[in-house]
Amino acid sequence: VGGKPIPLRQNVGICHIGCYVMGTGFVVTGSEAETWISQDPKNANVLFPYLSGHDVNQRPDCTAVRWVIDFGSLSESEATCYRAPFLRVESRVKPERQRNKRKQYRERWWQFGEAQRTMRAAVQDLDEVLVIALVSKTVMPVRVPTGQVLNHKLGVLATSSFATQAILSSSIHQLWAIKWSSTQGEGVNYSPTDVFVTFPQPQWSEGLDGAGRLLDETRRKVMQERGLGLTDLYNLINDAAISSATDQDVARLRAIHVDVDEAVVAAYGWPDISLNHGFHTYRQMKRWTVTPATRVEILDRLLEENHHRAAAEKADSNGSAKSRQANQVAEGQGTLL
């Protein structure tokens, strides 16, 4: 299958970029945030955990180390009501912003550079969302609570679906991400526009939901019990020198990823594909994944499916446009008669 993937309307509005704070003065330590809240409880309205890609990749519980001052869409006069946070931003952010070439950044210096209001609106009714570190070796979505500020180094998916978590944790999605993202050594620069928006997801199934739940629960338990971040854990899973016979946790997670891949392939309706998991290298990245021959077949089928869906969306759009034109003509004729 030739050509490049085409953006799919069905995937638009789901994967967003986190907030671009634009000013280190917004960022505070946890102890500073606690002190300010103890001094004035209302400061809790503008102080939040600040989750980064590094936190997601390196911390066993994927929680934020730092906090951030977030005045949201408050006016300057409203922001001054939060005295300690406002003084911090005024002294450390304002001077930097005043030198910025962009008028909006200069004039609204107490607000984030890019608050990503569309993303916030998309997740406001969710207790949890899926996030992917935009630069990582793992290319794995992680389930995190809302109610915190998500950094611009995170791709934020406005869903808490375990089925979606399974799909995006599969070798199928990972291969697509590696194929259509830029890479640096063993790292992948995940692009929501080039990867997620073009990725033709399979239909939801109970098998996907169950596989996603099992992966999330098991991986979370192993990470916390062993004090391993996501990157360190997958370094073990993808290390051919570590035998499944000698590390039960690694063996269990490898087996779960096989189940995840099988559930995803079944959801696509591809019973003829043999996954044959093992340790294989693709673009300098050695992983516990499907064979090279299977990889080529999967990427071909995904691209073919992408083109098929894009064509269907285009035809539907053209049909809708013609229908609207016909209705307008009919309405006009009715008026004349």
XYZ file of C-alpha atoms in Angstrom:
337
model
C 0.000 0.000 0.000
C 1.468 3.325 -1.065
C 0.898 6.913 -0.043
C 0.703 8.637 3.302
C -1.992 8.498 5.981
C -4.825 11.021 5.834
C -6.351 12.785 8.866
C -9.648 11.195 9.891
C -12.535 13.330 11.100
C -13.604 10.578 13.490
C -10.383 11.123 15.477
C -10.476 14.921 15.616
C -11.055 16.562 18.995
C -9.912 13.585 21.090
C -6.138 13.954 21.458
C -4.892 17.331 22.645
C -1.640 18.915 23.764
C -1.311 19.886 27.424
C -0.955 23.445 28.723
C 1.999 25.594 27.683
C 2.625 27.545 30.884
C 5.259 29.856 29.407
C 7.049 31.084 32.494
C 9.010 29.112 35.086
C 7.701 31.503 37.722
C 4.320 29.756 37.566
C 5.885 26.534 38.851
C 6.213 26.023 42.615
C 7.207 23.199 44.945
C 4.675 21.105 46.777
C 5.786 22.562 50.100
C 5.299 26.118 48.812
C 1.800 25.258 47.632
C 0.948 23.681 50.997
C 2.258 26.722 52.881
C 0.246 29.167 50.776
C -2.913 27.090 51.167
C -2.438 26.861 54.935
C -1.956 30.642 55.076
C -5.056 31.289 52.978
C -7.306 28.308 52.053
C -8.725 30.110 49.017
C -5.275 29.799 47.363
C -6.255 26.202 46.677
C -8.428 27.609 43.877
C -5.325 28.535 41.849
C -2.766 25.900 42.896
C -2.673 22.486 41.211
C -0.354 19.511 40.746
C 1.622 19.980 37.516
C 2.055 16.689 35.648
C 4.873 16.432 33.099
C 6.067 13.843 30.625
C 9.012 13.165 32.930
C 6.622 12.363 35.803
C 4.704 9.929 33.595
C 7.867 8.231 32.341
C 9.890 8.097 35.559
C 7.640 8.011 38.629
C 6.159 4.673 39.782
C 2.791 6.259 40.553
C 2.877 8.688 37.600
C 2.109 11.608 39.917
C 3.311 15.201 39.715
C 6.348 16.336 41.685
C 5.732 20.040 41.133
C 2.738 22.320 41.485
C 1.703 25.267 39.342
C -0.129 28.573 39.762
C -3.080 28.656 37.383
C -5.287 31.753 37.312
C -7.262 30.340 34.400
C -9.276 33.065 32.694
C -9.335 35.368 35.734
C -8.788 39.077 35.116
C -5.737 40.745 36.643
C -7.825 42.327 39.389
C -9.423 38.969 40.201
C -6.015 37.279 40.287
C -4.713 39.794 42.835
C -7.153 38.312 45.373
C -4.725 35.384 45.666
C -1.934 37.446 47.164
C 1.048 35.087 47.522
C 0.573 33.294 44.172
C -0.031 36.609 42.383
C 3.087 38.240 43.833
C 5.154 35.238 42.726
C 3.887 35.474 39.159
C 4.182 39.256 39.091
C 7.822 39.175 40.209
C 9.020 36.178 38.173
C 6.777 35.897 35.120
C 5.800 39.465 34.249
C 9.357 40.722 33.500
C 9.947 37.790 31.158
C 6.605 38.192 29.410
C 7.105 41.922 28.886
C 9.959 41.091 26.538
C 7.852 38.711 24.448
C 7.080 39.721 20.861
C 3.520 38.471 21.024
C 1.051 41.065 22.311
C -1.265 38.558 23.991
C 1.587 37.103 26.047
C 2.716 40.568 27.154
C -0.700 41.901 28.065
C -2.029 38.774 29.815
C 1.184 37.899 31.624
C -0.560 36.361 34.688
C -2.222 33.692 32.522
C -0.668 30.664 30.838
C 0.783 31.248 27.396
C -1.503 28.570 25.968
C -4.140 27.438 28.454
C -5.575 24.890 25.996
C -9.179 25.700 26.802
C -10.457 23.290 24.156
C -8.622 20.438 25.874
C -9.946 21.495 29.276
C -13.502 21.644 27.981
C -13.103 18.171 26.474
C -12.006 16.589 29.785
C -14.033 18.645 32.276
C -16.637 15.919 32.864
C -14.088 13.101 33.245
C -12.517 11.857 36.468
C -9.636 10.244 34.574
C -7.997 10.683 31.177
C -5.318 8.903 29.186
C -2.032 10.705 28.597
C 0.973 9.840 26.449
C 4.381 11.400 26.996
C 5.130 13.081 23.676
C 8.797 12.100 23.946
C 9.382 8.563 25.216
C 10.748 5.103 24.560
C 7.532 3.388 25.598
C 4.756 5.096 23.570
C 2.322 3.913 26.239
C -0.838 5.686 27.414
C -1.210 6.069 31.178
C -4.407 6.662 33.126
C -4.231 9.768 35.347
C -6.789 11.782 37.334
C -8.091 15.124 36.134
C -8.052 18.116 38.470
C -4.389 18.807 37.757
C -2.581 20.844 35.117
C -1.211 18.665 32.314
C 2.059 19.849 30.773
C 2.564 20.576 27.058
C 4.882 17.560 26.851
C 1.827 15.326 27.233
C -0.694 14.208 24.675
C -4.056 14.317 26.477
C -6.811 11.980 25.306
C -10.308 13.033 26.302
C -11.388 9.521 27.235
C -11.208 7.131 30.161
C -12.042 4.072 28.026
C -10.127 0.912 28.910
C -10.727 -0.318 25.368
C -8.972 2.777 24.004
C -6.172 2.189 26.496
C -5.741 -1.334 25.135
C -5.726 -0.132 21.526
C -3.140 2.569 22.170
C -1.010 0.199 24.294
C -0.857 -2.402 21.526
C 2.016 -3.210 19.206
C -0.352 -2.226 16.400
C -0.586 1.398 17.538
C 3.057 1.461 18.620
C 4.228 0.399 15.153
C 2.049 3.094 13.584
C 3.490 5.693 15.962
C 7.082 4.701 15.210
C 6.389 4.643 11.470
C 4.791 8.096 11.283
C 6.663 9.951 14.037
C 10.187 11.262 14.058
C 12.575 9.232 16.187
C 15.844 9.845 17.961
C 17.713 6.709 18.945
C 15.248 4.694 21.006
C 12.935 7.655 21.599
C 9.751 8.486 19.725
C 8.469 12.042 19.248
C 4.761 11.270 19.308
C 2.729 13.592 17.102
C -1.027 13.665 17.845
C -1.672 15.137 14.392
C 0.460 12.695 12.402
C -0.175 9.614 14.528
C -3.422 9.702 16.490
C -5.597 11.675 14.071
C -4.635 9.343 11.214
C -4.816 6.076 13.197
C -7.836 3.952 12.113
C -9.028 2.511 15.412
C -10.929 -0.793 15.514
C -14.439 -1.188 16.859
C -14.900 -1.418 20.627
C -15.256 -4.919 22.056
C -15.494 -6.534 25.491
C -12.181 -8.221 24.765
C -10.514 -4.825 24.346
C -12.088 -3.476 27.515
C -10.983 -6.492 29.554
C -7.456 -6.432 28.137
C -7.101 -2.727 28.905
C -8.295 -3.183 32.489
C -5.958 -6.097 33.131
C -2.947 -4.258 31.699
C -3.675 -1.114 33.709
C -4.220 -2.942 37.018
C -1.275 -5.311 36.670
C 1.202 -2.712 35.450
C 0.198 -0.214 38.142
C 0.697 -2.871 40.845
C 4.121 -3.949 39.533
C 5.372 -0.383 39.157
C 4.449 0.572 42.695
C 5.651 -2.652 44.328
C 9.017 -2.505 42.580
C 9.447 1.263 42.532
C 9.775 1.344 38.748
C 8.753 4.133 36.414
C 7.179 3.377 33.047
C 10.471 3.665 31.163
C 12.395 1.417 33.561
C 9.624 -1.168 33.561
C 9.513 -1.405 29.773
C 13.299 -1.542 29.642
C 12.919 -4.842 31.503
C 10.040 -6.064 29.333
C 12.000 -5.299 26.157
C 15.276 -6.791 27.413
C 15.922 -10.146 25.768
C 18.516 -10.912 28.452
C 15.760 -11.078 31.072
C 14.102 -14.464 30.857
C 10.418 -14.815 31.543
C 11.378 -17.797 33.684
C 13.459 -15.639 36.031
C 11.157 -12.633 36.426
C 7.483 -13.425 36.947
C 6.369 -9.802 36.728
C 8.063 -9.354 33.376
C 6.657 -12.666 32.160
C 3.141 -11.648 33.223
C 3.297 -8.287 31.486
C 4.713 -9.787 28.304
C 1.832 -12.260 28.263
C -0.699 -9.472 28.872
C 0.715 -7.490 25.949
C 0.278 -10.566 23.759
C -3.365 -10.701 24.913
C -3.767 -6.971 24.197
C -2.405 -7.402 20.665
C -4.616 -10.418 20.026
C -7.682 -8.499 21.232
C -6.846 -5.571 18.943
C -6.242 -7.793 15.908
C -9.536 -9.579 16.612
C -11.335 -6.236 16.833
C -10.011 -5.338 13.375
C -11.284 -8.659 12.045
C -7.853 -9.954 11.038
C -7.920 -13.629 12.102
C -5.318 -14.556 9.480
C -2.527 -12.489 11.060
C -0.003 -14.473 13.121
C 1.605 -12.188 15.674
C 4.506 -14.463 16.761
C 5.801 -12.210 19.537
C 9.491 -12.054 20.280
C 12.350 -9.587 20.546
C 12.656 -7.630 17.330
C 14.349 -4.371 16.306
C 12.550 -1.673 14.349
C 14.217 1.684 13.594
C 16.902 1.096 16.234
C 14.315 0.156 18.877
C 14.435 -3.368 20.286
C 11.099 -4.431 21.725
C 8.916 -7.352 22.755
C 6.659 -7.166 19.733
C 5.475 -8.884 16.555
C 7.755 -10.283 13.852
C 9.105 -8.046 11.041
C 6.919 -9.780 8.453
C 3.835 -9.253 10.609
C 4.842 -5.627 11.168
C 4.884 -4.963 7.422
C 1.485 -6.636 7.010
C -0.057 -4.673 9.893
C 1.277 -1.324 8.647
C -0.023 -2.089 5.148
C -3.490 -2.953 6.447
C -3.620 0.096 8.700
C -2.693 2.423 5.842
C -5.218 0.744 3.565
C -7.898 1.130 6.256
C -6.917 4.756 6.756
C -7.345 5.464 3.043
C -10.662 3.598 2.983
C -12.078 5.574 5.900
C -10.779 8.884 4.568
C -12.454 8.202 1.214
C -15.711 7.304 2.962
C -15.573 10.503 5.015
C -14.930 12.547 1.871
C -17.813 10.904 0.035
C -20.099 11.482 3.014
C -19.020 15.118 3.170
C -19.660 15.600 -0.558
C -23.031 13.892 -0.227
C -24.015 16.107 2.673
C -22.974 19.212 0.738
C -25.073 18.184 -2.269
C -28.011 17.430 0.000
C -27.762 20.877 1.570
C -27.614 22.488 -1.865
C -30.657 20.508 -2.995
C -32.579 21.538 0.111
C -31.686 25.184 -0.465
C -32.921 24.981 -4.071
C -36.100 23.228 -2.982
C -36.754 25.842 -0.331
C -36.154 28.619 -2.874
C -38.540 27.036 -5.379
C -41.179 26.706 -2.716
C -40.928 30.393 -1.990
C -41.239 31.318 -5.658
C -44.291 29.115 -6.136
